[in-house]
Short mmCIF file of C-alpha atoms in Angstrom, two decimals:
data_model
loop_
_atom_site.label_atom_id
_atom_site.label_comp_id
_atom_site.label_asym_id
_atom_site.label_seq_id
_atom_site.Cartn_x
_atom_site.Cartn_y
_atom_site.Cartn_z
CA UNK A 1 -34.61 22.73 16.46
CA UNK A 2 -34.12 24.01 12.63
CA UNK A 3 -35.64 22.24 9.44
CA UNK A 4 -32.50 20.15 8.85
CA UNK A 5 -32.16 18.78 12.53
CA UNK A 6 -35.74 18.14 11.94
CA UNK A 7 -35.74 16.47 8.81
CA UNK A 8 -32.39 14.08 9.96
CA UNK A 9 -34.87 12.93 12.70
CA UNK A 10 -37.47 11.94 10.26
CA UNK A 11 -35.26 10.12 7.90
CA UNK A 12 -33.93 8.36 10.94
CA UNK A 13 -36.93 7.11 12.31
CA UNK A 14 -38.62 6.07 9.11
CA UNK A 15 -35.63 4.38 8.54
CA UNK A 16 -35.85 2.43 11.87
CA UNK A 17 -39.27 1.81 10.92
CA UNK A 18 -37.93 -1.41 8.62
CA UNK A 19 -35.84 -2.57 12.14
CA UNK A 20 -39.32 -2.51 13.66
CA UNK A 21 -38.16 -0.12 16.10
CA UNK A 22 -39.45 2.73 17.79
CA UNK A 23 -36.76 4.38 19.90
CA UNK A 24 -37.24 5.91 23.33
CA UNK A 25 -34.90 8.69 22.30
CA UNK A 26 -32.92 9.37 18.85
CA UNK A 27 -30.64 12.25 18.53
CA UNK A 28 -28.03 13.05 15.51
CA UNK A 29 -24.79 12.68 16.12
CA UNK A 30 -22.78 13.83 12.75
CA UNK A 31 -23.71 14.72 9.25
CA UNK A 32 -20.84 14.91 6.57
CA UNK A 33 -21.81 14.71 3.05
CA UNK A 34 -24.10 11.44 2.15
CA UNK A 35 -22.21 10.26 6.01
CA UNK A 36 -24.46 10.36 8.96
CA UNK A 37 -24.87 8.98 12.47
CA UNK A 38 -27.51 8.55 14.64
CA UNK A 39 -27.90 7.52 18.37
CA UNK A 40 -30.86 5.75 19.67
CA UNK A 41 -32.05 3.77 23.00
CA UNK A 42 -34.53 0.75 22.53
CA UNK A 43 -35.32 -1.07 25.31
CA UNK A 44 -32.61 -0.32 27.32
CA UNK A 45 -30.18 -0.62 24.70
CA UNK A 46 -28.18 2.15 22.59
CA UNK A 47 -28.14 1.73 19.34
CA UNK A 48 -26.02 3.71 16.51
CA UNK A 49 -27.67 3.98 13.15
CA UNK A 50 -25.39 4.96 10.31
CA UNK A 51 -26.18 6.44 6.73
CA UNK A 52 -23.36 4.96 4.24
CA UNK A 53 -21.83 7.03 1.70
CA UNK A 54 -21.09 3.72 -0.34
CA UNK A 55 -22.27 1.37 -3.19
CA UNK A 56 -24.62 -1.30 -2.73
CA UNK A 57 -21.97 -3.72 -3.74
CA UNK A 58 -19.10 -1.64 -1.38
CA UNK A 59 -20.94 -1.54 1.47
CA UNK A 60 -21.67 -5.91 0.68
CA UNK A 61 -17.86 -6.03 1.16
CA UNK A 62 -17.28 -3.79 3.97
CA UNK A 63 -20.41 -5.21 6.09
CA UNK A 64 -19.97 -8.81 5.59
CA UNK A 65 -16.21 -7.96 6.39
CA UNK A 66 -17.32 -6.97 9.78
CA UNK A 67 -19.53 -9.75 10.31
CA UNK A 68 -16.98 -12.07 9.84
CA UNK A 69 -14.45 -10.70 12.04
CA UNK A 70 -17.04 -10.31 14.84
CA UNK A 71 -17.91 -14.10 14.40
CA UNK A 72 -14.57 -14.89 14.62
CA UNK A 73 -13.92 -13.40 17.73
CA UNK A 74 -12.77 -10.19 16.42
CA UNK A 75 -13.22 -6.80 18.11
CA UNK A 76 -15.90 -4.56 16.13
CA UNK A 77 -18.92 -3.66 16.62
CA UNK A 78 -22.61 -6.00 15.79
CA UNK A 79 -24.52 -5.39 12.91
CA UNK A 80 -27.89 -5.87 14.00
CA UNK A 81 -30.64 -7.28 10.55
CA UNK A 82 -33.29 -5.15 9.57
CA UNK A 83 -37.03 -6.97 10.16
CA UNK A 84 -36.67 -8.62 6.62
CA UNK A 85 -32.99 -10.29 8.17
CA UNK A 86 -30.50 -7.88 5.92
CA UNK A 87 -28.09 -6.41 6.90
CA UNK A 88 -27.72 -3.25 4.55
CA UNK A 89 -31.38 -1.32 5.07
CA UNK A 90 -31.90 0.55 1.46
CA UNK A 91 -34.56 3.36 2.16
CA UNK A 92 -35.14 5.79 -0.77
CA UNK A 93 -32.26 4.85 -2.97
CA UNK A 94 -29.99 4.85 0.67
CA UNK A 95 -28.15 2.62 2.78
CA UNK A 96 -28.12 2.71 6.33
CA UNK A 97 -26.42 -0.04 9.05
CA UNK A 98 -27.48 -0.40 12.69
CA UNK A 99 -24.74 -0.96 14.81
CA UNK A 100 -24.42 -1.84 18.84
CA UNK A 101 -22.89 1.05 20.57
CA UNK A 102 -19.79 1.44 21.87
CA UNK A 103 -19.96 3.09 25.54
CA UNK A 104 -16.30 3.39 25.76
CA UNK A 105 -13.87 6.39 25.16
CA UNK A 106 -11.43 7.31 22.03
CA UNK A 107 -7.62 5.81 22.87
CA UNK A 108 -5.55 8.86 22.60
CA UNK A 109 -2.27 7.09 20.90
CA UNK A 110 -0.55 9.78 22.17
CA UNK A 111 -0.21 7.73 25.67
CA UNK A 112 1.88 5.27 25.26
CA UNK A 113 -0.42 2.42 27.82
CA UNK A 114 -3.52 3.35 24.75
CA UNK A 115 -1.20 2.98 22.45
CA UNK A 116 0.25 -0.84 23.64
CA UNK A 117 -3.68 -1.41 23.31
CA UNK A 118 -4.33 -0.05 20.27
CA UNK A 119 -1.68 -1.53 18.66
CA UNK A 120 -2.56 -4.70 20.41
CA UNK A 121 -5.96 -4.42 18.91
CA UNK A 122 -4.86 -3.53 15.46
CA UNK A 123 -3.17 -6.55 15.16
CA UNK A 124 -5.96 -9.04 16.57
CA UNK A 125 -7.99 -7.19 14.08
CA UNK A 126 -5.87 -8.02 11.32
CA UNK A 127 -5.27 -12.11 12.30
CA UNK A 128 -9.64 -12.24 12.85
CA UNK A 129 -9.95 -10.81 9.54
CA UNK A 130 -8.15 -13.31 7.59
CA UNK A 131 -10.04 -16.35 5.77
CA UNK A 132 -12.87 -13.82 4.97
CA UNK A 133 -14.95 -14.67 1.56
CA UNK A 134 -16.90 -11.94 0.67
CA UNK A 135 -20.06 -12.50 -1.32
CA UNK A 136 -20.24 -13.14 -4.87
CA UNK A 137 -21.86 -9.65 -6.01
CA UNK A 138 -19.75 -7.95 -3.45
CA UNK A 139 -17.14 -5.33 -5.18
CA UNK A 140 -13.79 -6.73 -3.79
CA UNK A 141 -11.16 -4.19 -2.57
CA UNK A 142 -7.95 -5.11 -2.75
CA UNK A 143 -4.53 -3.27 -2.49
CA UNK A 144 -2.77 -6.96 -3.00
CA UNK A 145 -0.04 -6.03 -5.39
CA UNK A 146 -0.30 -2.67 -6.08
CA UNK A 147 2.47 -0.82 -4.60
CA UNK A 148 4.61 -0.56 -7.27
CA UNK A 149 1.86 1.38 -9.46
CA UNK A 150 1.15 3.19 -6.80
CA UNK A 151 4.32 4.48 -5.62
CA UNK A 152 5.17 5.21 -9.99
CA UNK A 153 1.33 6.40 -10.06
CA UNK A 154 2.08 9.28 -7.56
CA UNK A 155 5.43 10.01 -8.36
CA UNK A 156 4.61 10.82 -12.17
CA UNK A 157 1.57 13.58 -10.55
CA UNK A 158 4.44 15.30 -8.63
CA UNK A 159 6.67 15.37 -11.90
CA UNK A 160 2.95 16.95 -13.59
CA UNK A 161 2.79 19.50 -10.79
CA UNK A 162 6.21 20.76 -11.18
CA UNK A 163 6.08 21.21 -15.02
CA UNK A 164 2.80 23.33 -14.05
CA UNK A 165 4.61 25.12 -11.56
CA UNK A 166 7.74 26.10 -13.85
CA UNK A 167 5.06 27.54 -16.03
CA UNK A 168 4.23 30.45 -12.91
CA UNK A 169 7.67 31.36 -11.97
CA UNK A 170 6.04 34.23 -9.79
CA UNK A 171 4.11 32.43 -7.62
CA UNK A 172 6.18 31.70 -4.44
CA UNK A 173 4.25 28.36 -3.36
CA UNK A 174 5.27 27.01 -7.31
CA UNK A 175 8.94 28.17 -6.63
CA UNK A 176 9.27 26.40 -3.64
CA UNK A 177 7.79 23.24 -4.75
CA UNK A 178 10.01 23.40 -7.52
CA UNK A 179 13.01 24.00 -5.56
CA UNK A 180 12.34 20.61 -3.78
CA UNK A 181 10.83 18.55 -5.66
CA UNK A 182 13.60 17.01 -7.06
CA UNK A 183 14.91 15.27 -3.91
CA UNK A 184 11.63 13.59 -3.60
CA UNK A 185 11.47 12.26 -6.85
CA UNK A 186 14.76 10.86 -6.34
CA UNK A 187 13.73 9.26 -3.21
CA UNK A 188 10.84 7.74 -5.48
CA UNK A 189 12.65 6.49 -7.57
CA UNK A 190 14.80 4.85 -4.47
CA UNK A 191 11.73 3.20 -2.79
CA UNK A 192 10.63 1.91 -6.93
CA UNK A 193 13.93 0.15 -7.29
CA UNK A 194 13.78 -1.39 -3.67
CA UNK A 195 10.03 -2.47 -3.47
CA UNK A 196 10.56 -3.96 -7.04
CA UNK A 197 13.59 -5.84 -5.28
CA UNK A 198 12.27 -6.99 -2.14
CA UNK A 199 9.95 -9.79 -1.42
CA UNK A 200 7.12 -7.65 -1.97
CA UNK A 201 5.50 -9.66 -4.99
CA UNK A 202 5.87 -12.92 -2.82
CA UNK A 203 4.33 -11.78 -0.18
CA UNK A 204 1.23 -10.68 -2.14
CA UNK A 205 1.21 -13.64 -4.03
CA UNK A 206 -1.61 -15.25 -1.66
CA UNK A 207 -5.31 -15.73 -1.99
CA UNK A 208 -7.34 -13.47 -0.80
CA UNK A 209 -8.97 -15.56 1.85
CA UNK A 210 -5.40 -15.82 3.02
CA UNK A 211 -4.89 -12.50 3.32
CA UNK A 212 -5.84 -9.89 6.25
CA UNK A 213 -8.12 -6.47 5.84
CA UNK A 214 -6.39 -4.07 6.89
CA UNK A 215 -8.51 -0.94 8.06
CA UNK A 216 -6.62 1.80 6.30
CA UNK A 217 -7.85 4.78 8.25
CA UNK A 218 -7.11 3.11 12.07
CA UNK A 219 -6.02 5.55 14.71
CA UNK A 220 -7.62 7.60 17.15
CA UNK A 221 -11.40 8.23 16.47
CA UNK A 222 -11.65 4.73 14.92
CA UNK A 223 -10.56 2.57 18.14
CA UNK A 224 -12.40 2.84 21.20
CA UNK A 225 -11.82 1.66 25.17
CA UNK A 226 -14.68 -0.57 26.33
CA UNK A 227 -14.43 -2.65 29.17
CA UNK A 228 -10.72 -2.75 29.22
CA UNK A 229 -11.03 -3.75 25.23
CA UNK A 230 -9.88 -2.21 21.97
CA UNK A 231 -13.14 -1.87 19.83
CA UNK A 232 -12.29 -1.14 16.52
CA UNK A 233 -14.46 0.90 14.77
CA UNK A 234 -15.82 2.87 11.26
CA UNK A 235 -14.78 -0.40 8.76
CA UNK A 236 -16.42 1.11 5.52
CA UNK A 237 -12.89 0.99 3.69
CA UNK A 238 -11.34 -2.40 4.85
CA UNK A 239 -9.32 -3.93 1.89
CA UNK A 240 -7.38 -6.93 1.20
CA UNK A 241 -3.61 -5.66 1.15
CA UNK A 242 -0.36 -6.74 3.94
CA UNK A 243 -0.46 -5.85 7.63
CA UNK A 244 1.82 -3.19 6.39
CA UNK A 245 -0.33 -0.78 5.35
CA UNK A 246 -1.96 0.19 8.38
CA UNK A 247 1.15 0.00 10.23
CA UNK A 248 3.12 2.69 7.77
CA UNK A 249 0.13 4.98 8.40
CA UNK A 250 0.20 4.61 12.13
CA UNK A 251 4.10 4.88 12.28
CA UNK A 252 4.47 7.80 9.82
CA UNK A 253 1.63 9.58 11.31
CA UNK A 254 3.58 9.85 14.89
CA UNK A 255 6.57 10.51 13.04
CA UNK A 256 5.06 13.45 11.41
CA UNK A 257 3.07 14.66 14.46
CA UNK A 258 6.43 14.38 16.82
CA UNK A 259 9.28 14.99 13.56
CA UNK A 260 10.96 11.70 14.92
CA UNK A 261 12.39 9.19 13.11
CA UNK A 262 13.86 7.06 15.91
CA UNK A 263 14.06 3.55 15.32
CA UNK A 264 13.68 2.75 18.85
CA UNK A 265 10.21 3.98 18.80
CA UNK A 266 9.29 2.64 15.71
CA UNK A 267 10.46 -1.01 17.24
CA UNK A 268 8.33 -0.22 20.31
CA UNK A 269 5.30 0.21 18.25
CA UNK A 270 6.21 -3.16 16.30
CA UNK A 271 6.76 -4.75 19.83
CA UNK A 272 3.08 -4.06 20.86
CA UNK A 273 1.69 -5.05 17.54
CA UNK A 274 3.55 -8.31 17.79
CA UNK A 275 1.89 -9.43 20.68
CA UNK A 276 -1.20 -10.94 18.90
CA UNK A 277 0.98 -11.43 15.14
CA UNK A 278 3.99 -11.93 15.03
CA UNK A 279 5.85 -10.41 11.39
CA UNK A 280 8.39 -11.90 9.45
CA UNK A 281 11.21 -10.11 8.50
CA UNK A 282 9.94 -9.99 4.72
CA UNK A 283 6.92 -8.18 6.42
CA UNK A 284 9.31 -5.97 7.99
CA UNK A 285 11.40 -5.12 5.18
CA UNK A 286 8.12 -3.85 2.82
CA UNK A 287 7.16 -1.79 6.08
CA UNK A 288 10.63 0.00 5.95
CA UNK A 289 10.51 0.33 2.71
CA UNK A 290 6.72 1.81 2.82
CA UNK A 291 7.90 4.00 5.52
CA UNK A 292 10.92 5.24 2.96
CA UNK A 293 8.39 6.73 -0.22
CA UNK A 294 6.96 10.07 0.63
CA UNK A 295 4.10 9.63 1.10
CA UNK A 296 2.88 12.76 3.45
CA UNK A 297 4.81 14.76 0.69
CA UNK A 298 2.75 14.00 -2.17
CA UNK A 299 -0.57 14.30 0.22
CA UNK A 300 0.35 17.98 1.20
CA UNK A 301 1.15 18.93 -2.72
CA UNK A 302 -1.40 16.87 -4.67
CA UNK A 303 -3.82 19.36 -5.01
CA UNK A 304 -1.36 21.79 -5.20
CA UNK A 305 -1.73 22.54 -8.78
CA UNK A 306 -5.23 23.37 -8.48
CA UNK A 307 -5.31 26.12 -5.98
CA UNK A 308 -1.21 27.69 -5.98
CA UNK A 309 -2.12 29.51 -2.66
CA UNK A 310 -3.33 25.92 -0.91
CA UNK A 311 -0.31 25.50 0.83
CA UNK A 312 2.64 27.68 1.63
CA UNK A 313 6.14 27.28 0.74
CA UNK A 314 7.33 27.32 4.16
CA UNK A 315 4.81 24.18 4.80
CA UNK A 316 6.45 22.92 0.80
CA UNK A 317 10.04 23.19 2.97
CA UNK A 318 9.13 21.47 6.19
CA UNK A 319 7.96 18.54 4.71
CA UNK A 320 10.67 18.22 2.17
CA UNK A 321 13.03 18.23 5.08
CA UNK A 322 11.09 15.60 7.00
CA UNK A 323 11.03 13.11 4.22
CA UNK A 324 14.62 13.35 3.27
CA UNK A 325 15.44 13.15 6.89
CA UNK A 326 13.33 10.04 7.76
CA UNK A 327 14.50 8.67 4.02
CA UNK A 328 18.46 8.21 5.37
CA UNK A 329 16.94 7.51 8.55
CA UNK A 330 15.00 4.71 7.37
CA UNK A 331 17.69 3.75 4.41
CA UNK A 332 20.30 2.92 7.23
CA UNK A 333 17.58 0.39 9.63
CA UNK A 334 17.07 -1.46 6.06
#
């Protein structure tokens, strides 16, 4: 075992130390940045310790998020208290979480019987979540409201990238962005007019306790088959915001993966979602229009102006293509 595996060990089981636990075995599991997971058995039961790559006051949001959903019958994983009763263990300027663990397997949303689950779970997740108060000091995330600036936000960085681009005429990757950027912008400022004219702002215009969290990074890896159940899983950047959002990123995600736009299987999806909350057709219209902006355009191209050579025109063209397709697509189901 090398000094790093070594040391990882250590940290975890001084860290344990404050849980008043020893553990029969403790192995790591993943180490990304500040991120980093640990499994453990204690008395028969596994255990998964987590290092947080988040604020004190984040990580009061995110925790006492998943707290609340578990209490109120919600699918996620227990928190178990440190010996001291807290939830959040600080050790040398740190934060870890211990969390039960989840013996199940990853749903591959690929197959459409996970995916009637998943779905399925995403919603319950969504209805347990709502009424949550987090605490006072807490730093509050919410995406309540913010479309619009988003969606202008991220348009005027693609209009910034292409005046950098004209500026290399030479470079092949600039020449194609330039070449099709202008569609997209146009399909910005298409999605700006129609958010702005939907009954976006009344839907937001909620308390948050009356809101749901939505997960923002659910799919597979994040929901897990136990017992016939969809666990849901990895809730460090739950915000307040519409049930929306995690359905555009599920939706577009397949749409990307399969380059389909069919309606038919976008209803599907909304079928199995439905089963545990049912949307209204306002909900339904900010989806489409979510679904309309391009969204996987500007995340292939926004660091495009940093390195010219990160992405290649022919990648530039595809996805140009794919958003103006699934734009008329989309523009004729609204």
């Amino acid at each position: 075992m090398d000094n790093e595996s070594n040391n990882y060990l250590s940290l975890g089981n001084k860290v344990l130390l404050d849980y008043a636990i020893k553990p029969l075995s403790l192995k790591i599991l993943h180490s990304k940045g500040l991120k980093t997971l640990w499994k453990l058995t204690y008395k028969n039961t596994t255990l998964c310790l987590k290092r947080l790559n988040q604020s004190f006051e984040e990580a009061l949001f995110s925790v006492n998020a998943q707290i609340y959903i578990l209490e109120n019958g919600g699918m996620v994983p227990k928190i178990y208290p440190n010996a001291k009763g807290n939830f959040i263990t600080e050790y040398n300027g740190q934060l870890f979480i211990l969390y039960s663990w989840i013996e199940g397997r990853d749903m591959n949303l690929d197959n459409p019987k996970d995916l009637n689950m998943a779905m399925q779970s995403l919603s319950n997740f969504h209805v347990k979540s709502i009424g949550y108060e987090p605490p006072v000091n807490s730093k509050i995330s919410s995406k309540l409201g913010n479309w619009p600036r988003q969606y202008e936000s991220m348009k005027n960085r693609m209009l910034k990238i292409k005046e950098i681009c004209i500026q290399a005429p030479t470079n092949a990757n600039y020449l194609s962005y330039v070449k099709h950027i202008d569609p997209i912008i146009e399909i910005c400022n298409q999605t700006i007019y129609l958010i702005n004219h939907s009954s976006y702002s009344d839907l937001c215009n909620i308390n948050q306790k009356d809101s749901c969290l939505c997960h923002q990074d659910f799919g597979t890896g994040n929901i897990m088959l136990e017992d016939g159940k969809g666990i849901v899983i990895d809730l460090d950047s739950v915000t307040y915001d519409l049930p929306s959002r995690d359905l555009r990123k599920i939706i577009g995600k397949r749409m990307i993966k399969f380059n389909d736009y069919s309606i038919d299987n976008i209803e599907t999806i909304l079928k199995f979602y439905e089963t545990n909350n049912k949307l209204s057709s306002n909900d339904k219209e900010v989806l489409k229009i979510d679904l309309m902006f391009p969204h996987w355009f500007f995340g292939l191209v926004k660091t495009l102006h940093k390195n010219a050579n990160s992405i290649n025109s022919d990648k530039i063209s595809a996805i140009s293509s794919f958003e103006q397709n699934k734009f008329s697509t989309l523009q004729k189901w609204l």
